[in-house]
Coordinates of C-alpha atoms in Angstrom, one line a residue:
M1452 CA 0.0 0.0 0.0
T1453 CA 1.3 3.5 -0.9
I1454 CA 0.6 6.9 0.5
T1455 CA -2.1 8.6 -1.7
L1456 CA -2.9 12.2 -2.5
N1457 CA -6.1 11.7 -0.5
M1458 CA -4.2 10.8 2.6
V1459 CA -1.9 13.8 2.3
A1460 CA -4.9 16.1 1.6
Q1461 CA -6.7 14.8 4.7
L1462 CA -3.6 15.2 6.9
L1463 CA -2.8 18.7 5.8
G1464 CA -6.5 19.8 5.7
G1465 CA -7.0 18.3 9.1
L1466 CA -3.9 20.0 10.5
G1467 CA -5.1 23.3 9.0
L1468 CA -8.5 22.9 10.5
F1469 CA -6.9 22.1 13.9
F1470 CA -4.8 25.3 13.8
Y1471 CA -7.7 27.4 12.7
G1472 CA -9.9 25.9 15.4
V1473 CA -7.2 26.5 18.1
N1474 CA -6.7 30.1 17.0
T1475 CA -10.5 30.8 16.8
L1476 CA -11.0 29.1 20.2
A1477 CA -8.1 31.2 21.7
D1478 CA -9.5 34.4 20.3
G1479 CA -12.9 33.8 21.7
L1480 CA -11.6 32.8 25.1
Q1481 CA -9.3 35.9 25.3
K1482 CA -12.3 38.2 24.8
L1483 CA -14.3 36.2 27.3
A1484 CA -11.6 36.1 29.9
A1485 CA -9.9 39.5 29.1
N1486 CA -10.8 41.4 32.3
K1487 CA -10.4 38.3 34.5
L1488 CA -6.9 37.7 33.1
R1489 CA -6.0 41.3 33.8
N1490 CA -7.2 41.1 37.4
I1491 CA -5.3 37.9 38.0
L1492 CA -2.1 39.4 36.6
E1493 CA -2.5 42.6 38.7
S1494 CA -3.1 40.6 41.9
L1495 CA -0.4 37.9 41.2
T1496 CA 1.8 37.5 44.2
R1497 CA 5.4 36.3 44.4
N1498 CA 4.2 32.8 45.4
S1499 CA 5.4 30.3 42.9
F1500 CA 2.3 28.2 43.3
S1501 CA -0.1 31.0 42.3
A1502 CA 2.3 31.9 39.5
A1503 CA 2.0 28.3 38.2
I1504 CA -1.8 28.5 38.4
F1505 CA -1.7 31.7 36.4
G1506 CA 0.5 30.1 33.8
T1507 CA -2.0 27.3 33.4
A1508 CA -4.9 29.8 33.0
M1509 CA -3.0 31.9 30.5
T1510 CA -2.2 28.9 28.3
I1511 CA -5.8 27.7 28.4
V1512 CA -6.8 31.2 27.1
L1513 CA -3.9 31.5 24.6
Q1514 CA -4.0 27.8 23.6
S1515 CA -0.2 27.8 23.3
S1516 CA 2.4 27.2 26.0
A1517 CA 5.1 28.7 23.7
A1518 CA 3.1 31.9 23.3
S1519 CA 2.6 32.0 27.1
T1520 CA 6.3 31.7 27.7
V1521 CA 7.1 34.3 25.1
M1522 CA 4.7 36.7 26.8
V1523 CA 6.1 35.8 30.3
V1524 CA 9.5 36.8 29.0
E1525 CA 8.2 40.2 27.9
F1526 CA 6.4 40.7 31.3
V1527 CA 9.7 40.2 33.1
N1528 CA 11.5 42.6 30.6
S1529 CA 8.8 45.2 31.3
G1530 CA 9.0 44.9 35.0
L1531 CA 5.5 43.4 35.4
L1532 CA 6.8 40.1 36.9
S1533 CA 9.9 39.0 38.8
L1534 CA 12.1 36.3 37.3
T1535 CA 10.9 33.9 40.0
Q1536 CA 7.2 34.5 39.1
A1537 CA 8.1 34.1 35.4
L1538 CA 9.7 30.7 36.1
G1539 CA 6.6 29.6 38.0
I1540 CA 4.3 30.7 35.2
S1541 CA 6.4 28.9 32.5
L1542 CA 6.1 25.7 34.5
G1543 CA 2.4 26.0 34.8
S1544 CA 1.9 26.8 31.1
S1545 CA 2.3 23.1 30.1
L1546 CA -0.6 22.1 32.3
G1547 CA -2.8 24.5 30.3
T1548 CA -1.9 22.6 27.1
Y1549 CA -3.1 19.3 28.7
V1550 CA -6.6 20.6 28.9
L1551 CA -7.1 20.8 25.2
I1552 CA -5.1 17.6 24.6
K1553 CA -7.2 15.6 27.0
L1554 CA -10.4 16.8 25.4
I1555 CA -9.3 16.0 21.8
S1556 CA -8.3 12.5 22.9
F1557 CA -12.0 11.7 23.1
P1558 CA -13.8 10.8 19.8
F1559 CA -16.4 13.6 19.8
I1560 CA -16.9 14.1 16.1
D1561 CA -20.7 14.1 16.2
F1562 CA -20.7 16.3 19.3
A1563 CA -18.2 18.7 17.5
L1564 CA -20.7 19.2 14.6
I1565 CA -23.4 20.1 17.1
L1566 CA -20.9 22.5 18.8
I1567 CA -20.3 24.3 15.5
F1568 CA -24.0 24.6 14.8
I1569 CA -24.7 26.0 18.3
G1570 CA -21.7 28.3 18.0
F1571 CA -22.8 29.5 14.6
I1572 CA -26.3 30.4 15.9
S1573 CA -24.8 32.2 18.9
F1574 CA -22.3 34.1 16.8
L1575 CA -24.7 35.1 14.0
I1576 CA -28.0 35.6 15.8
M1577 CA -27.4 36.6 19.5
K1578 CA -27.1 40.3 20.3
S1579 CA -25.2 39.8 23.5
V1580 CA -21.5 40.4 23.1
K1581 CA -20.7 37.6 25.6
A1582 CA -22.9 35.1 23.7
R1583 CA -21.2 36.0 20.4
R1584 CA -17.8 35.4 22.0
A1585 CA -18.9 32.1 23.4
G1586 CA -20.3 31.2 20.0
Q1587 CA -16.9 32.0 18.4
S1588 CA -15.2 29.7 21.0
L1589 CA -17.6 26.9 20.3
I1590 CA -17.0 27.1 16.5
G1591 CA -13.2 27.0 17.2
F1592 CA -13.6 24.1 19.6
G1593 CA -15.7 22.2 17.0
C1594 CA -13.2 22.8 14.2
V1595 CA -10.4 21.3 16.5
F1596 CA -12.3 18.0 16.6
I1597 CA -13.1 18.1 12.9
G1598 CA -9.4 18.6 12.2
M1599 CA -8.6 15.7 14.5
S1600 CA -11.1 13.5 12.6
F1601 CA -9.5 14.2 9.2
M1602 CA -6.0 13.5 10.6
S1603 CA -7.2 10.2 12.1
G1604 CA -8.7 9.4 8.7
A1605 CA -5.5 10.2 6.9
F1606 CA -3.5 7.8 9.2
S1607 CA -6.1 5.0 9.1
P1608 CA -4.7 3.2 5.9
L1609 CA -1.2 3.2 7.6
K1610 CA -2.5 0.5 9.9
N1611 CA -2.1 -2.0 7.1
M1612 CA 1.5 -1.0 6.4
P1613 CA 3.8 -3.1 8.7
G1614 CA 6.8 -0.9 7.7
V1615 CA 5.2 2.2 9.2
Y1616 CA 4.5 0.6 12.6
S1617 CA 8.0 -0.9 12.6
F1618 CA 9.5 2.6 11.9
L1619 CA 7.4 4.3 14.6
H1620 CA 8.3 1.4 17.0
H1621 CA 11.9 2.5 16.9
F1622 CA 10.9 5.7 18.7
G1623 CA 10.1 3.5 21.8
S1624 CA 12.9 1.0 21.5
I1625 CA 15.5 3.7 21.0
P1626 CA 14.2 6.5 23.4
I1627 CA 16.8 9.1 22.3
L1628 CA 15.5 8.8 18.8
G1629 CA 11.9 9.3 19.9
I1630 CA 12.9 12.4 22.0
L1631 CA 14.8 13.9 19.1
A1632 CA 11.9 13.3 16.7
G1633 CA 9.4 14.9 19.2
L1634 CA 11.8 17.8 19.7
V1635 CA 12.4 18.6 16.0
L1636 CA 8.8 18.1 14.9
T1637 CA 7.4 20.2 17.7
A1638 CA 9.9 23.0 17.0
L1639 CA 9.1 22.9 13.3
M1640 CA 5.3 23.1 14.0
Q1641 CA 6.0 25.7 16.8
S1642 CA 3.1 24.1 18.7
S1643 CA 3.2 21.2 21.1
S1644 CA -0.6 21.0 20.8
A1645 CA -0.4 20.3 17.1
F1646 CA 2.3 17.7 17.5
L1647 CA 0.4 15.9 20.3
A1648 CA -2.8 16.1 18.1
V1649 CA -0.9 14.2 15.4
M1650 CA 0.3 11.7 18.0
I1651 CA -3.2 11.1 19.1
S1652 CA -4.3 10.5 15.5
L1653 CA -1.5 8.0 15.2
A1654 CA -2.4 6.4 18.5
N1655 CA -6.1 6.1 17.5
N1656 CA -4.9 3.9 14.6
G1657 CA -2.7 1.7 16.8
L1658 CA 0.5 3.0 15.2
L1659 CA 2.3 4.1 18.5
S1660 CA 3.5 1.9 21.4
I1661 CA 3.3 3.3 24.9
Q1662 CA 7.2 3.5 24.9
A1663 CA 7.2 5.5 21.7
I1664 CA 4.5 7.8 23.2
I1665 CA 6.5 8.5 26.3
A1666 CA 9.7 9.3 24.3
L1667 CA 7.8 11.5 21.8
V1668 CA 6.0 13.4 24.6
M1669 CA 9.3 14.1 26.4
G1670 CA 10.6 15.4 23.1
A1671 CA 7.6 17.6 22.6
H1672 CA 8.2 19.1 26.1
I1673 CA 11.7 20.2 25.0
G1674 CA 10.7 21.2 21.5
G1675 CA 7.9 23.4 22.8
T1676 CA 10.7 25.6 24.5
M1677 CA 12.8 25.9 21.2
T1678 CA 10.8 28.9 19.9
T1679 CA 11.5 31.0 23.0
L1680 CA 15.1 29.8 23.3
L1681 CA 16.0 30.6 19.7
S1682 CA 14.3 34.0 19.8
S1683 CA 16.2 34.9 23.0
L1684 CA 19.6 34.1 21.5
G1685 CA 21.4 37.4 20.7
T1686 CA 18.8 39.5 22.4
E1687 CA 19.9 42.4 24.6
K1688 CA 17.1 41.6 27.0
V1689 CA 18.9 39.2 29.4
D1690 CA 15.7 38.1 31.2
A1691 CA 14.5 36.6 27.9
L1692 CA 17.5 34.4 27.8
R1693 CA 17.2 33.5 31.5
V1694 CA 13.6 32.4 31.3
A1695 CA 14.2 30.5 28.0
L1696 CA 17.3 28.7 29.4
A1697 CA 15.4 27.7 32.5
N1698 CA 12.4 26.6 30.5
S1699 CA 14.6 24.3 28.4
L1700 CA 16.7 23.0 31.2
Y1701 CA 13.6 22.0 33.2
R1702 CA 12.5 19.8 30.4
I1703 CA 15.9 18.3 29.5
I1704 CA 16.7 17.5 33.1
A1705 CA 13.2 15.9 33.6
A1706 CA 13.7 13.8 30.5
V1707 CA 17.1 12.6 31.7
L1708 CA 15.7 11.7 35.1
L1709 CA 12.5 10.1 33.8
M1710 CA 13.6 8.0 30.8
P1711 CA 15.6 5.4 32.9
F1712 CA 12.2 4.6 34.6
S1713 CA 10.2 4.7 31.3
A1714 CA 9.1 1.1 31.8
E1715 CA 7.6 1.8 35.2
F1716 CA 6.1 5.1 33.9
A1717 CA 4.6 3.2 31.0
R1718 CA 2.9 0.7 33.2
F1719 CA 1.5 3.6 35.3
I1720 CA 0.2 5.4 32.3
Q1721 CA -1.5 2.2 31.0
W1722 CA -3.1 1.7 34.4
T1723 CA -4.6 5.2 34.3
T1724 CA -6.4 4.7 30.9
P1725 CA -7.4 1.8 28.6
D1726 CA -6.9 3.5 25.2
L1727 CA -3.8 4.7 23.3
A1728 CA -5.2 8.2 22.6
G1729 CA -5.8 8.7 26.4
E1730 CA -2.2 7.4 27.0
V1731 CA -0.9 10.3 24.9
A1732 CA -2.8 12.9 27.0
N1733 CA -2.0 11.2 30.3
A1734 CA 1.7 10.7 29.5
Y1735 CA 1.8 14.5 28.8
L1736 CA -0.1 15.3 32.0
F1737 CA 2.0 13.2 34.4
S1738 CA 5.3 14.1 32.8
T1739 CA 4.2 17.8 33.2
L1740 CA 3.3 17.2 36.9
F1741 CA 6.7 15.5 37.4
I1742 CA 8.4 18.7 36.0
V1743 CA 6.3 21.1 38.1
I1744 CA 6.7 19.1 41.4
L1745 CA 10.4 18.6 40.7
F1746 CA 11.3 22.3 40.1
L1747 CA 8.6 24.6 41.4
P1748 CA 9.9 24.5 45.0
F1749 CA 13.3 25.6 43.9
N1750 CA 12.4 28.4 41.5
H1751 CA 13.8 31.2 43.7
I1752 CA 17.1 29.3 43.9
L1753 CA 17.4 28.9 40.1
A1754 CA 16.4 32.6 39.6
R1755 CA 19.3 33.7 41.8
V1756 CA 21.7 31.4 39.9
L1757 CA 20.5 32.7 36.5
I1758 CA 20.8 36.3 37.7
R1759 CA 24.4 35.6 38.9
F1760 CA 25.7 33.7 35.9
V1761 CA 23.6 34.9 32.9
R1762 CA 24.5 38.6 32.7
S1763 CA 23.6 41.3 30.1
A1764 CA 26.2 42.9 27.9
K1765 CA 26.7 46.7 28.4
R1766 CA 25.1 48.7 25.6
E1767 CA 27.4 51.3 24.1
A1768 CA 24.8 53.6 22.7
K1769 CA 21.7 54.9 24.4
E1770 CA 18.6 53.7 22.6
I1771 CA 15.1 54.9 23.2
R1772 CA 12.8 51.9 23.7
L1773 CA 9.5 51.2 25.4
K1774 CA 9.8 50.3 29.1
Y1775 CA 6.6 48.2 29.5
M1776 CA 4.9 47.6 26.2
T1777 CA 6.0 44.6 24.2
K1778 CA 5.2 43.0 20.9
A1779 CA 4.3 39.7 22.4
S1780 CA 1.6 41.2 24.6
L1781 CA -0.3 42.3 21.5
E1782 CA -1.7 38.8 21.4
I1783 CA -3.8 39.6 24.5
P1784 CA -5.2 43.1 24.2
T1785 CA -6.2 43.3 27.9
I1786 CA -2.6 42.8 28.9
A1787 CA -1.3 45.0 26.2
L1788 CA -3.6 47.8 27.4
N1789 CA -2.4 47.2 31.0
Q1790 CA 1.2 47.7 29.8
A1791 CA 0.1 50.7 27.8
G1792 CA -1.3 52.3 30.9
Q1793 CA 2.1 51.8 32.7
E1794 CA 3.9 53.2 29.8
I1795 CA 1.7 56.3 29.7
R1796 CA 2.3 56.8 33.4
W1797 CA 6.1 56.4 33.0
Q1798 CA 6.0 58.9 30.1
G1799 CA 4.5 61.5 32.4
Q1800 CA 6.9 60.7 35.2
K1801 CA 9.8 61.2 32.9
I1802 CA 8.4 64.6 31.8
L1803 CA 7.9 65.6 35.4
E1804 CA 11.4 64.6 36.7
H1805 CA 13.6 65.6 33.7
M1806 CA 11.7 68.6 32.3
Y1807 CA 9.0 70.2 34.5
E1808 CA 10.9 70.1 37.8
L1809 CA 14.0 71.7 36.2
L1810 CA 12.0 74.9 35.3
P1811 CA 12.4 76.6 38.7
R1812 CA 16.2 75.9 38.7
T1813 CA 16.4 77.2 35.1
I1814 CA 14.5 80.5 35.8
S1815 CA 16.4 81.1 39.1
T1816 CA 19.9 80.5 37.8
G1817 CA 19.8 80.5 34.0
D1818 CA 22.2 77.6 34.1
P1819 CA 22.5 76.2 30.5
R1820 CA 23.0 72.6 31.9
W1821 CA 19.3 72.5 32.9
I1822 CA 18.1 73.8 29.6
T1823 CA 20.3 71.2 27.8
E1824 CA 18.8 68.4 29.8
I1825 CA 15.3 69.7 29.1
E1826 CA 16.0 69.7 25.4
E1827 CA 17.5 66.2 25.4
T1828 CA 14.5 64.8 27.3
E1829 CA 12.1 66.5 24.9
K1830 CA 13.8 64.8 21.9
E1831 CA 13.4 61.4 23.8
I1832 CA 9.8 62.2 24.5
D1833 CA 9.2 62.8 20.8
Q1834 CA 10.8 59.5 19.9
Y1835 CA 8.9 57.8 22.8
Y1836 CA 5.6 59.1 21.5
M1837 CA 6.3 57.7 18.1
L1838 CA 6.9 54.2 19.6
I1839 CA 3.8 54.4 21.7
A1840 CA 1.7 55.6 18.8
K1841 CA 3.0 52.7 16.6
Y1842 CA 2.3 50.1 19.3
L1843 CA -1.2 51.4 19.9
A1844 CA -1.9 51.5 16.1
S1845 CA -0.8 47.8 15.9
L1846 CA -3.2 47.0 18.7
F1847 CA -6.1 48.0 16.4
N1848 CA -5.2 45.1 14.2
Q1849 CA -6.2 42.7 17.0
S1850 CA -9.7 41.6 17.8
M1851 CA -10.8 43.8 20.7
T1852 CA -14.0 44.5 22.6
Q1853 CA -15.7 47.9 22.3
D1854 CA -14.3 49.0 25.7
Q1855 CA -10.8 48.0 24.7
I1856 CA -11.1 50.0 21.4
V1857 CA -12.2 53.1 23.4
R1858 CA -9.4 52.6 25.9
T1859 CA -6.8 52.3 23.1
H1860 CA -8.0 55.4 21.4
N1861 CA -7.9 57.3 24.7
Y1862 CA -4.3 56.2 25.3
Q1863 CA -3.4 57.5 21.8
L1864 CA -4.8 60.9 22.8
I1865 CA -3.1 60.9 26.2
A1866 CA 0.3 60.0 24.6
K1867 CA -0.2 63.0 22.3
E1868 CA -1.2 65.3 25.2
W1869 CA 2.0 64.3 27.0
E1870 CA 4.0 65.2 23.8
Y1871 CA 2.2 68.6 23.6
L1872 CA 3.0 69.2 27.3
A1873 CA 6.7 68.5 26.7
D1874 CA 6.6 70.9 23.8
R1875 CA 5.2 73.6 26.1
I1876 CA 8.1 73.0 28.5
I1877 CA 10.8 73.3 25.9
V1878 CA 9.3 76.6 24.7
M1879 CA 9.4 77.9 28.3
A1880 CA 13.0 76.8 28.6
R1881 CA 13.9 78.7 25.5
F1882 CA 12.1 81.8 26.6
I1883 CA 14.1 81.7 29.9
Q1884 CA 17.3 81.1 27.9
K1885 CA 16.5 84.3 25.9
L1886 CA 16.0 86.3 29.1
Y1887 CA 19.4 85.4 30.4
S1888 CA 21.2 85.6 27.1
D1889 CA 19.9 89.2 26.8
G1890 CA 21.4 89.9 30.3
T1891 CA 17.9 90.5 31.8
V1892 CA 17.6 90.3 35.5
I1893 CA 14.1 89.0 36.5
P1894 CA 12.6 91.1 39.3
P1895 CA 11.8 89.2 42.6
E1896 CA 8.1 89.9 42.3
D1897 CA 8.0 88.3 38.9
L1898 CA 9.9 85.2 40.1
E1899 CA 7.5 85.0 43.1
R1900 CA 4.5 85.1 40.7
F1901 CA 6.0 82.4 38.5
H1902 CA 6.7 80.1 41.4
H1903 CA 3.2 80.6 42.8
L1904 CA 1.6 79.5 39.5
Y1905 CA 4.2 76.8 39.0
S1906 CA 3.6 75.2 42.4
T1907 CA -0.2 75.2 41.9
V1908 CA 0.2 73.4 38.5
S1909 CA 2.6 71.0 40.2
K1910 CA -0.2 69.8 42.5
N1911 CA -2.2 68.8 39.5
F1912 CA 0.8 67.1 37.9
L1913 CA 1.3 64.9 41.0
D1914 CA -2.4 64.2 41.4
L1915 CA -2.5 63.1 37.7
L1916 CA 0.3 60.6 38.2
L1917 CA -1.4 59.4 41.3
L1918 CA -4.6 58.9 39.3
L1919 CA -2.7 56.9 36.7
D1920 CA -1.3 54.7 39.5
T1921 CA -4.5 54.2 41.5
R1922 CA -7.4 54.8 39.1
D1923 CA -9.0 56.6 42.0
H1924 CA -11.5 58.7 40.0
T1925 CA -12.3 61.0 42.9
L1926 CA -8.9 62.6 42.1
L1927 CA -10.5 63.9 38.8
S1928 CA -12.8 66.3 40.7
R1929 CA -9.7 67.6 42.7
I1930 CA -7.8 68.1 39.5
T1931 CA -10.7 69.9 37.9
S1932 CA -11.1 72.1 41.0
V1933 CA -7.4 73.0 41.1
H1934 CA -7.5 73.8 37.4
D1935 CA -10.3 76.2 38.1
E1936 CA -8.0 77.9 40.7
I1937 CA -5.2 78.0 38.2
T1938 CA -7.4 79.7 35.6
E1939 CA -8.3 82.4 38.1
L1940 CA -4.7 82.8 39.2
Y1941 CA -3.5 83.0 35.6
K1942 CA -6.0 85.9 34.9
T1943 CA -4.9 87.7 38.1
L1944 CA -1.2 87.4 37.1
Q1945 CA -1.9 88.7 33.6
I1946 CA -3.8 91.7 34.9
G1947 CA -1.2 92.3 37.7
T1948 CA 1.8 92.2 35.3
V1949 CA 0.2 94.5 32.8
C1950 CA -1.1 97.0 35.4
D1951 CA 2.3 97.2 37.3
H1952 CA 4.1 98.1 34.1
E1953 CA 1.6 100.0 32.0
E1954 CA 4.1 102.8 31.3
D1955 CA 7.3 100.7 31.0
F1956 CA 6.2 97.4 29.5
T1957 CA 9.5 95.7 28.6
S1958 CA 10.2 92.6 26.5
E1959 CA 11.0 90.8 29.8
K1960 CA 7.4 91.5 31.0
N1961 CA 6.1 90.2 27.7
I1962 CA 8.1 86.9 28.1
M1963 CA 6.8 86.5 31.7
L1964 CA 3.3 86.7 30.4
D1965 CA 4.2 84.0 27.9
L1966 CA 5.6 81.8 30.7
Y1967 CA 2.3 82.3 32.6
N1968 CA 0.3 81.3 29.6
L1969 CA 2.5 78.2 29.0
L1970 CA 2.0 77.1 32.6
F1971 CA -1.7 77.5 32.1
R1972 CA -1.6 75.5 28.9
I1973 CA 0.3 72.7 30.8
S1974 CA -2.5 72.7 33.3
E1975 CA -5.1 72.3 30.6
H1976 CA -3.1 69.3 29.2
L1977 CA -3.1 67.7 32.7
K1978 CA -6.8 68.2 33.0
N1979 CA -7.5 66.7 29.5
I1980 CA -5.5 63.6 30.4
A1981 CA -7.3 63.2 33.7
T1982 CA -10.6 63.4 31.9
M1983 CA -9.6 60.8 29.3
I1984 CA -8.5 58.4 32.1
N1985 CA -11.9 58.8 33.7
D1986 CA -13.8 57.9 30.5

C-alpha cells in the first residue's frame, strides 16, 4: 500500500482545521476572559504556586504554551513580573496545554458538529457580546475536533502497512530517537498541541506503542521551548535568555531523570487509561506534573543562579525603547492595554522629573545645563511618543472589545497630550534662555508670581500621576477644582503684570506673560489627560 494524495490532503487539511480551530477558540476565550486575566495578573503574588496556576490559566486562554512563555519573558522585561514569578508561570503553562489535549483524545466528532452549529447560531443571531464570543469559541472548539477526525482518517490506511509501525516502534525501542523526533517536529510546528494532536491521531490507529508515546512526549516538552530559546539568543534583554534557558533546562533534566524509569512510567500510564489516545494525554499530564513538582519549590534558587551567571552585555549607545509595552503582549489586548497604561504613566513621570521640575532651577539661575537636559529629554519624549503611537496602532489590528477600542483610542490621545505638554516646557526653557542671554535680571516679584503659579500646577501634575497609579477617579474632581483655581490665578497674574508696568512694558514682562500662559496650557493638558483616564 502506498501513501495517496487523498491521505496527504486529509492530513494537511485536518492540520489546517486544527490550527484554525485553536486560533479561533483562543481568540474567543481571550475576549471572554480579558478582564479576569488582567485582574489575575495585577493581583499575582510572588508565590510560585499561584504563578504556576496563572501560567495554566493563561495557556488555556492562549492555547499555546510557547506563546505563554514568550509573553512571560516580555512581562519580566517590562517589570510586570519578577524572574521567580516568570519561572513559575512557565512551569504552569504546560498544564494548560493538557486541557485541550485531553479533550481531543475523546472521539467527539458528532458532538463537534453540534458545537459548530450552536456556535454559529450564537455568533450570528445573538445580540449579547458575551454570547457571540462564546459562539466563536464553540466554533473553534468544534473545528479542532473536525481537524482531528480528518487527521485520524489520513492515518487510518497506515494500519495495514507493517513498515510504518516498525518505523514508529523505533521511537520507543531507542528513546533518544523518539525524544529527538518529538523535539524537532514540535519545534518545526511551533506548537506542542499540534504535534500531540498528530500523535493522538497515530495512536487512534494503533501506530504508536506506549514506549514511543513517552519518548515523543518528552521530546515535545523540550521542542515546545525551542521557539522561546531561539528567539532569545542574541537579544539584549537578558531576562528573555534567563527564562528561555530555565524553561529548556527544566524539560531536558526531567527527560534525563524520567527516561531510565520509562518502563515503570509506561505501566503507570497504561493503568490510568485503557486507550492509546488517552495514553498520549496522560503521558503528557503526568510528565508535566513531574516537571512542576520537581522544580517549582526551587524556582527562587534557580532565579538567583541565573541572575548571577547569565548577565547582560553593556550597551554602548543609548537607545530609546519602550519600558513596559512589548510586541508579544499584543496577542492579548487586555494585557497590552495594561502595559500601555504603565507606559503612559512612565512617560508622564519622565516629563515631570527631567523637564518640568527643572524649570524653577532654570529660571532662578539660567544655568544652561538644565536647559540642555530639558532639550535632550524633549527629543526622547518625541521618539517615545512615536513608539507608543506605533504600538497602539498595531493593537487596532487585534480583535478587541468595544471598551478596549475606546481605551486604546484614549491612550493614543493621552500620549499625544504628553507630547504637547513636553513641547510647552521646551518653549518655556527657550524663553528663559533668551532672558538670560539678553542679560535681563528677573525682578523678585515676577519670580514669586511664576513660582506661585508653577507650584499650583505641580499639585495637579502629582495628582494626575497618582490617578494613573491608583485609578481613584475621585482625584478627577480635585484636579478639575485646582485647574479652576489655576485659571483664576492666571488671569490675576496677567492683569497684575500689565497694570504694574503699563508705562514701562519691557520685552522681559512680555516673556513673563508668555511663561504664565504656557503654565496655564500645561494645566489644561493635565486636565485633559485626567478626563480621558476617567472615560
